[in-house]
Every structure is written in structure tokens, then in C-alpha cells.
Amino acid sequence: MNYPVWYLPEIGGGLLIALIAILHVFVSHFAVGGGLYLIYAEKKGLRENSQAILDFTKRHARFFLLLTMVFGSITGVGIWFIIALVNPAATSLLIHIFVFGWAAEWVFFVVEIAAAFVYFYMFGKMDHATHLKTGWIYFISAWMSLFLINGIIAFMLTPGSWLENGNFWIGFFNPSFWPSLIFRTCIAIMLAGVYGYLSASFTQDEQVRTAMTRFSARWSLAALIAAIPSALWYVAVLPDPAAALVMGKSPTIVTAGQWGAAAAAVVLAITLIVGFVRPSLNMKATACTAMIAALVLMGAFEWTREAARRPYAINEVVYSNMIFKEDLEKINSAGFMHQALWVENRDITEATQGAVGEELFIQQCYACHTLGGFNNDLKALTGHMSHKALASYIGKIHQIRYFMPPFAGTQEEAAALATYIATGVHGKVPPAPEEQDNGADPGFGLFEEHCASCHDSGDLAPATEALDQAEIVTMLATLDEISDEMEPFEGTEEETAQLAAFLYFLNERPDAPGAAIDGAEIFEAECSACHAPEDLEGVFDAMELTEIHDMLDTLDEISDEMMPFAGSKEEKDALSTYLRSLGRAN
Amino acid sequence: MHLVPTADTIPVAWGWFQFLLLLTFPIHLLAMNAMLGSLAVGVIQHFKNDETGRKLAHRIAVMLPLVIAFAVNFGVAPLLFVQVLYGQFMYTSSVLIGIFWILVIPILIIAYYGAYLYDFKFSGLGAAGKWVGVFVLILLLCIGYFFSNNMLLMTLPDQFAQYFQNRDGSMLMSGHPAFLPRYLHMMAGSIAVGGLFVVLLGKFRADADPELAERAASVGLRTFFVMTLINVGFGTWYLVSLEKAQMMIFMGRNMAATASFVLALLLVIMVLVASYKKRFWPTFGATIALVYLMSFMRAWLRSDLLSEYFNLGQLVVEPQYSPMIFFFVCLVGGLVCVGWLIAKTVEALAKEAST
């Protein structure tokens, strides 16, 4: 709100950050571990008096230089650029709190560059002891870069008691600092081994290829084993909400975890089979597979760390959408549009409602959601939700899904956002107020309000098929037993009964209110002149009963040849139920 | 209502950051100038197709990746300090030109790999090599273009409201009256200073290849002289393109800025005379002083342009000095390490040359 939002609705800033960041960390961790690898590879060549191994080391150093100096350095600057573009508020805060941490990191970056150049360009032109010292200067400064950046990144996840005292050192040496540092060092060493496979696989000399594949395998295996306790320690120091997200409450972490585990298994398998048992199998394809697996592993880790911080960019300080937690109360009472700097429409009128809703989307949702894009597409996620369901959901979004920031603003602003998503994005006609109040099924209203943010009513029919209404009432009182993500329904007894009845009648029941009227008969009388039931099979599958209901009122909009259905509400219900059953009977 | 975000607090008095910014920014400029200018000179030499020209182009190509690395690296520090002092303006302007600003990164990666290709495959590429050089040069000029856009826009908050017509970050300031003279002044200055870097490269090879050193000296100093002369014109254009209020800070409204301007003009005359007379070291020394002075003038101009909205004294200090001490300790340690690396490299190269 304090900064403008760089708005690319179909791309999304999150995807750009992920793209640059994951590629960067894959190279930058190699820049740390690979430095140590070069020293020990050179030592091995010297110890065994093997010019072939020294040549391998020099070739590896050249690859190392080209990858880390160019791609690694520039994508590092790239992360800085992209986070400042996507979340300038949080970036500015991090820059201001840790300016001298960043400045010290820059010093190590200078030393790193100078040492890397001297190491590569003076390979074989310096006495060995001095050359190895150059390697050590490189490695120590590269690791110090990791040390410093690790402090700041770990701070974002676990600011700890910095929240109370604002002390630089407390923030820097925060609760996840050490486990994260050890874990990342392990990853860096594992990557050194994996990149070693790659260089070895390109080596013509069979003996060197075998020797360096074995050598690399020891690095990967040791690092993979050492990473396990540090990862467990890492999870153990997380605050409760973040730990809960990591342990399964965040769907994105569950997916990332599966990918990460599979990738670790691939790296381990290649290390054991190719590295230790049969180094001759280290061909280019094998090494590239290990590289891809390591990239996926790295990506899964970073993705998990980022997602575990949700809904914050800096835990407990600023949300992903640049709204500061401390400002929330003020915004909720005064209104977001009156508190935010970078908005164009401040008052909600009939004319501005859509524009206000769009600005609210840009300012509050777009940080994580695209519109029609690859990442968290809000269009796809809200397609099944009505205006009422959205309005209700937006108001308690953070309670339902902890990892999403609370909506900041007044109820009118939440309604404007709901209108923008339902009408502006999905083209749904907002129901007129009288229509909402009269004639609508109160159970459906409750469903919209309490359940529709996660459930499509059609999907719930099988879950309630075998239950009677009393059993559904019991189930509503114990929803937390079905899933951690649900809370028991807390409506009044009457509301519980209404919701239970709605859920009960999702399935065809002999005692259904509309059962007395036969939808098939109405179809026969009103529609069959032009439509055969089999032609319409599946057409209404994706539609809610209310949507079919609305459609029957506006058939003339679909085709000039049709008239709106003029039957009673009960007849419309029956016809809607029948039409929907056409797709589901088979 | 001004669209200027609220600034974050700073841990030490703003003067420290201004000092560090004005200390490191000219170093970045010198490295950037060496990168861009020497490549421009190198490519022209490469096109000349004579042996010495080709050798000089090769020397420049060999140094190019190293110079890029340091130009980027020395850009990090001033970019950090300027964000501490003026973040609320710069983050905003960056978002407003977001598409172009992020393009700097892929363009730089391509240019950097192009530079390595130009270096490692200089002979192997044959006639195509010079076109690789031209390609890299165009990419670097492009990056300069985006930087000039951002640095200009951050000083013009009255333009920020255009965001509401361009939320996708596709704004550019190229149409602003001050843009073109500012950009040309910066680029022409880069080529001029790059000429001096070429002379320096030749001097390092004076013993091994006196012919190369001589060519480097004559081409480098001539480039410097001509480009500086042209740049007097661009500089004047830039000055008159400013609003009168800003122009006047160099003409009496701000005594320190005026004194710097006068001193800079004297130094310009001095470097023109010295370079014309082929006297390298006085030209080199005065140019470094000139780059520092012009950086100070640039800072005064920025501060004056933003004075309607903000001055550095408004930054709230929440004092924590120990991290700064930690930084200075790291800096000293880092300089010792770099010094040791340079000493050992020179020693090894001398030993290699003597054998």
C-alpha cells in the first residue's frame, strides 16, 4: 500500500522470484561448496602427483568460474532486483535493518571475485602452497557470504525476539540461523559433489573419470547424511504456525516435499550406484540427471522455506502483500482505500465498485495469485464460488487458511473485491438483494458462507450419500476429526439443521421437496421440442443448481430462439435438478 | 497528494551512508567506464584489421570479463547505500519501469557470456569476433539506457502518477527533456575514461610489447580528448535542460555545488590540455578527481530535485552502531586479502616473466 504494485496479471511476481531465486541458489551454493572441492581436488592431484587430476581441476575451475562469476553473481543481483520489484516494502525493510550486514557481504563478494580470478588465471603459474591459499581465501569469503545472507534469510522466517527489541544481532543470530547455516553448508557440499559428477562425465581419461567420480561421491554422500539432522533441527526451531505448515497444512509444501524427497532419492541412488559401485556408469546423461535432481531438491527446499513463512514476507511483521501487521487494525476501521498511498479510487460508489475491487485485488491478492497464469491462478480457484461465498470467504480468509494474509479493509471493501472476482473476473451476475433474501434455500446460503471456499457442493454429494440428516448434524459438529483444516460448524441449532438438510438433499432423495414435481416431465413439456435429453448430457456438470436456475431465467440471452422458463420456483428447482442429473446419471 | 512512500528508519546518521555512497559510486563509475569505453575502443581497433590493432583489441577482450565483474561488484555498494538513503524513490521508480529494470539482469548475463566468448575465442572466432564485441557493446549501452531512465525517474516524483496508466512497469523517461543529454553525457564520459583504461592496459604490457603500448597510448589519449571535448557539449546541453532552479544551484544558489562546478570546469580544461599533450598520468589523476566531483554534483542535483518532497535530515535514526563497526572491520580485512592476492599475483607474474 505504501508502494506501487508491478502488475503482470498473467505472470505474477512470485513466479519471477522463484525462477531467478532457484536458479541462483543452485549456482551460489555450488560457488561455496565448489570452492572447497577445488582445493581438495588440487591437493589430491598434488598428493598423487597426477598431472591428469590437476588438469581436471583446472578445467573444473574454468567451468566453476564461468558459472559462478557470471550466472551466479548476476542472478544474485537479479534476486535483489526482483524482490525489490515484487515486494519493495519488505525489501526496503530488510535493506534498512541489515544494511551493514549486506555491506559486509559485499566486501566478501569483492574478495571472492578477486580470489576466484587469481585462482583460475594463476593455476600452474604460482607455487602450490600460495595457490592453495588463494583457494582457501576464496572458499572462506564465499562461505562468509553464505553466513551473512543466511542470517538475513533466516530472519525473514524466524525473527525471534528481534520483534521485541529490534536489535541487529538478535535478528541476525535468530532461532533458525544455525540449523539453516549447517543445512545450507551441507547442500553446498552435496552440490560440489554433483557438479563434480558433471565435470568427471565430460572427462575423456577413463582413469581420471573414475577417480574423480568416486571422489565426488564421497562429498555428496557425506553431505546428504549430514543434512538430515540439520534439517530436523531446522524444522524443530520453527514457530508453531510455520511448523504446522511444513508438517502438512500447506498444500504447496506437501507438493514441494514430495518432489524434494524424490529428488534426494535420485541423488542418493546415483551417488551409491554410480559413485561408489560402478563409476564407469557416470556418463553425461547420468551426471545431468543428478544435476536436475539436485536442482529440484534445492528448489523444493527454497519453495518450502518461502511457503513456511506465509502469510508473511517477514514473519509477524509484514504480510506477503506488503501490508504491515501493526497497521491492520487501523486499515480495518478506516478502510484500505483511504489508508493506501498507491490507489486511484478511494470511495466505493456504484460506478467505482469494480475499479476498487480490482485495485484491492492488485494490492492484496496479486502478491500470490495470478489471473489466468500458471501460479495460484485465482480465476481457476474461485470459479465455483458465488458472490456471496466469496464475500464471506474474504472476510475470514486468514482464519480458514492461515497461510493467506487477512483481508485488510472494511466490509464494503471486501464486498467490492468479491464483486470484482465474481463479476469482473468470472462474469457472474451478482444476485439482487431481494433474490437473496426471498426464496433462497437458507441451507444453501449457509453452505455458501461456510463451506464453498473449499468445497464444491457437487463434490460433497458422495460424502453425504450414506448419511441421514441426523448423522450429517453430528458430522458438522465434528468436522475437525475429518481434517485438521476444518473447524466444527458453529451455527445455531436451526442453522445446523438447515445446512444438514442442504447437504442431505445434494443426493437424490425420495423425500426431496422438489420430488413431488418431476423435472423430466417439465423437460418433456417445455424443452423436448428442440432438445433431446442425451444431447444435454454433461452440459451442466460443472454448474451449480443456482447457476442452472439463473440460466433458466435468461435463456433468451443464450439464443434468440429460446424464451426464459416461466415456471414456478419449485418447477425451476425440479427442472434444474433434472438437467444436472443428465450429466451424472452415467 | 504526493505518491512518495514513507521511508524506513536508518541505524546510523545519514551522513555515514552519504559518505559511503559518494565513496563507492565513483569507483563503480570508473569500473563501468573502463568496461564500456575500453570495449568501444577495442571494437574499433578490431575493425581496423592491422596486427597491432588486433592485438590491442585482444588485450582489451581478455580484460573485459574481469572489468565487468568489478563494474558489477562495485555497483552493489552504491546501489545498497542509495536504497538506504532514497529507497522510497528508487523502489518506486524501479516498479514503474519494472519490465525494463528486470531486463537488465538477462541482458547483463548475455553480455557477460558474450565477453567471455570474445575473450576465450578471440582468435577462433575470426572475423565474427568483432561482431561479438559490437553485440556486447550494444547490450551494455542498453543497460546504461535503463539505468539512466531509472535514476532520472527516481528524482521526478511528479511523474509517478503515470503508474495508474502503466501498472505493468512499462514506463520510460526517454521523452523527458533531461533524459537524452543525461544519457549521452554519461556514455560519452564512459568512452573517454575507457580510453584512459586502454592506455593503462598498454602500460602493463610496455616491456613485453612496446608497440602495443604505444598504440594503446595514442588511441586511448586521442579517444579521451575527443570524447571529453564532445562531452563538454553534452554537459552544457544537460545543464540547460534542467529547470532553472536546479541549474542555479551550480551558479550561486548552493555555494558548495557552485564551487564544485567551477573546480570541475577547471579540471576539464586541465585534462583536455594534458591529454592533448599526451601526458597520461596528470590526465588520469585529474580525471579520477573529476569523476568524484561530478558524482558530488549529481548528488546535489538529486537532493535539490527531491527537496520539495524529502530531505535526508528527515530520515529517522534508530541508533545501532556496532554493525557498522563490524562492516568496517570486514572492509579492512577484505582489503588486506585483496592486497595479498594482488601482491602474490604480481610476484608470480614477475617470476614467470623472468624465467
Short mmCIF file of C-alpha atoms in Angstrom, two decimals, chain A residues 417-575:
data_model
loop_
_atom_site.label_atom_id
_atom_site.label_comp_id
_atom_site.label_asym_id
_atom_site.label_seq_id
_atom_site.Cartn_x
_atom_site.Cartn_y
_atom_site.Cartn_z
CA LEU A 417 -13.35 -7.32 -4.00
CA ALA A 418 -15.89 -10.17 -4.11
CA THR A 419 -17.81 -8.33 -6.81
CA TYR A 420 -14.64 -7.83 -8.83
CA ILE A 421 -13.76 -11.53 -8.66
CA ALA A 422 -17.29 -12.87 -9.22
CA THR A 423 -18.43 -10.32 -11.78
CA GLY A 424 -15.29 -8.70 -13.16
CA VAL A 425 -13.27 -11.90 -13.50
CA HIS A 426 -15.92 -14.59 -13.90
CA GLY A 427 -18.73 -12.54 -15.43
CA LYS A 428 -21.28 -13.79 -12.89
CA VAL A 429 -24.29 -11.59 -12.37
CA PRO A 430 -24.47 -10.54 -8.73
CA PRO A 431 -27.77 -11.70 -7.19
CA ALA A 432 -30.23 -8.92 -6.45
CA PRO A 433 -30.71 -8.48 -2.70
CA GLU A 434 -34.40 -9.47 -2.77
CA GLU A 435 -33.48 -12.65 -4.56
CA GLN A 436 -31.02 -13.48 -1.84
CA ASP A 437 -33.49 -12.89 0.90
CA ASN A 438 -36.64 -14.41 -0.56
CA GLY A 439 -36.99 -17.84 -1.79
CA ALA A 440 -33.34 -18.88 -1.49
CA ASP A 441 -32.62 -22.06 0.42
CA PRO A 442 -31.17 -20.97 3.80
CA GLY A 443 -29.11 -24.17 3.88
CA PHE A 444 -27.56 -23.20 0.57
CA GLY A 445 -26.79 -19.76 1.98
CA LEU A 446 -25.03 -21.34 4.93
CA PHE A 447 -23.14 -23.64 2.62
CA GLU A 448 -22.02 -20.65 0.55
CA GLU A 449 -20.92 -18.80 3.62
CA HIS A 450 -19.14 -21.56 5.46
CA CYS A 451 -18.16 -24.31 3.05
CA ALA A 452 -17.96 -23.01 -0.51
CA SER A 453 -14.47 -21.53 -0.16
CA CYS A 454 -13.07 -25.06 -0.14
CA HIS A 455 -15.89 -27.28 -1.40
CA ASP A 456 -17.99 -27.51 -4.49
CA SER A 457 -21.43 -28.79 -3.48
CA GLY A 458 -21.35 -31.42 -6.22
CA ASP A 459 -18.14 -32.88 -4.80
CA LEU A 460 -19.71 -33.26 -1.38
CA ALA A 461 -22.66 -35.32 -2.55
CA PRO A 462 -20.79 -38.66 -2.32
CA ALA A 463 -19.57 -37.81 1.21
CA THR A 464 -23.13 -37.43 2.48
CA GLU A 465 -24.79 -40.06 0.35
CA ALA A 466 -24.91 -42.74 3.03
CA LEU A 467 -25.89 -40.40 5.86
CA ASP A 468 -29.25 -39.30 7.14
CA GLN A 469 -29.83 -35.74 8.32
CA ALA A 470 -29.14 -36.54 11.98
CA GLU A 471 -25.83 -38.10 11.07
CA ILE A 472 -24.92 -35.06 8.99
CA VAL A 473 -25.70 -32.86 12.00
CA THR A 474 -23.28 -34.96 14.06
CA MET A 475 -20.68 -34.76 11.33
CA LEU A 476 -20.96 -30.96 11.20
CA ALA A 477 -20.19 -30.82 14.91
CA THR A 478 -17.04 -32.91 14.49
CA LEU A 479 -15.55 -31.63 11.23
CA ASP A 480 -12.15 -31.25 12.90
CA GLU A 481 -12.00 -35.04 13.18
CA ILE A 482 -12.24 -35.37 9.42
CA SER A 483 -9.41 -32.94 8.68
CA ASP A 484 -7.07 -30.60 10.56
CA GLU A 485 -8.01 -27.89 8.15
CA MET A 486 -11.64 -27.76 9.25
CA GLU A 487 -13.30 -26.39 12.33
CA PRO A 488 -16.62 -27.75 13.68
CA PHE A 489 -19.62 -25.83 12.33
CA GLU A 490 -20.61 -23.29 14.95
CA GLY A 491 -24.01 -22.12 13.77
CA THR A 492 -27.21 -22.24 15.82
CA GLU A 493 -29.20 -25.44 16.08
CA GLU A 494 -31.57 -24.16 13.42
CA GLU A 495 -28.71 -23.25 11.09
CA THR A 496 -27.08 -26.62 11.61
CA ALA A 497 -30.33 -28.31 10.68
CA GLN A 498 -30.68 -26.12 7.58
CA LEU A 499 -27.14 -26.82 6.45
CA ALA A 500 -27.56 -30.54 7.15
CA ALA A 501 -30.75 -30.55 5.09
CA PHE A 502 -28.98 -28.84 2.20
CA LEU A 503 -26.16 -31.37 2.30
CA TYR A 504 -28.63 -34.23 2.63
CA PHE A 505 -30.56 -33.18 -0.47
CA LEU A 506 -27.40 -32.90 -2.56
CA ASN A 507 -28.16 -36.51 -3.33
CA GLU A 508 -31.39 -37.63 -4.89
CA ARG A 509 -33.73 -38.48 -2.02
CA PRO A 510 -37.24 -39.82 -2.12
CA ASP A 511 -38.30 -37.19 0.41
CA ALA A 512 -36.80 -34.26 -1.54
CA PRO A 513 -39.00 -31.14 -1.62
CA GLY A 514 -38.85 -30.99 -5.37
CA ALA A 515 -39.52 -34.72 -5.71
CA ALA A 516 -43.24 -34.19 -5.95
CA ILE A 517 -42.64 -32.30 -9.19
CA ASP A 518 -40.99 -34.37 -11.87
CA GLY A 519 -38.28 -32.42 -13.68
CA ALA A 520 -38.34 -34.96 -16.52
CA GLU A 521 -41.98 -34.20 -17.15
CA ILE A 522 -41.32 -30.47 -17.27
CA PHE A 523 -38.42 -31.09 -19.65
CA GLU A 524 -40.68 -33.17 -21.83
CA ALA A 525 -43.29 -30.46 -21.89
CA GLU A 526 -41.09 -27.38 -22.22
CA CYS A 527 -37.79 -28.33 -23.82
CA SER A 528 -38.04 -31.57 -25.73
CA ALA A 529 -39.41 -29.86 -28.83
CA CYS A 530 -35.87 -28.73 -29.59
CA HIS A 531 -33.60 -30.74 -27.22
CA ALA A 532 -33.10 -34.44 -26.66
CA PRO A 533 -32.00 -35.33 -23.11
CA GLU A 534 -28.94 -37.17 -24.42
CA ASP A 535 -27.75 -34.03 -26.27
CA LEU A 536 -27.57 -32.22 -22.95
CA GLU A 537 -25.71 -34.91 -21.06
CA GLY A 538 -22.73 -33.48 -19.25
CA VAL A 539 -23.52 -29.90 -20.31
CA PHE A 540 -24.49 -28.94 -16.75
CA ASP A 541 -21.86 -30.96 -14.97
CA ALA A 542 -19.76 -28.02 -13.93
CA MET A 543 -22.70 -25.85 -12.92
CA GLU A 544 -24.26 -25.27 -9.55
CA LEU A 545 -28.03 -25.73 -9.19
CA THR A 546 -28.35 -21.99 -8.64
CA GLU A 547 -26.46 -21.30 -11.83
CA ILE A 548 -28.77 -23.59 -13.79
CA HIS A 549 -31.66 -21.87 -12.07
CA ASP A 550 -30.34 -18.46 -13.18
CA MET A 551 -29.74 -19.76 -16.66
CA LEU A 552 -33.37 -20.86 -16.96
CA ASP A 553 -34.36 -17.26 -16.26
CA THR A 554 -32.15 -15.94 -19.01
CA LEU A 555 -32.46 -18.50 -21.80
CA ASP A 556 -33.16 -15.69 -24.25
CA GLU A 557 -29.57 -14.49 -23.72
CA ILE A 558 -28.23 -17.83 -24.91
CA SER A 559 -30.28 -17.87 -28.09
CA ASP A 560 -32.96 -15.75 -29.70
CA GLU A 561 -34.92 -18.90 -30.30
CA MET A 562 -35.47 -19.56 -26.60
CA MET A 563 -37.64 -17.83 -24.03
CA PRO A 564 -36.90 -17.64 -20.31
CA PHE A 565 -38.52 -20.54 -18.46
CA ALA A 566 -41.66 -19.18 -16.84
CA GLY A 567 -42.45 -21.92 -14.31
CA SER A 568 -42.72 -21.61 -10.54
CA LYS A 569 -39.70 -21.73 -8.25
CA GLU A 570 -40.46 -25.36 -7.40
CA GLU A 571 -40.70 -26.21 -11.08
CA LYS A 572 -37.41 -24.46 -11.76
CA ASP A 573 -35.83 -26.42 -8.90
CA ALA A 574 -37.12 -29.66 -10.29
CA LEU A 575 -36.03 -28.83 -13.84
#
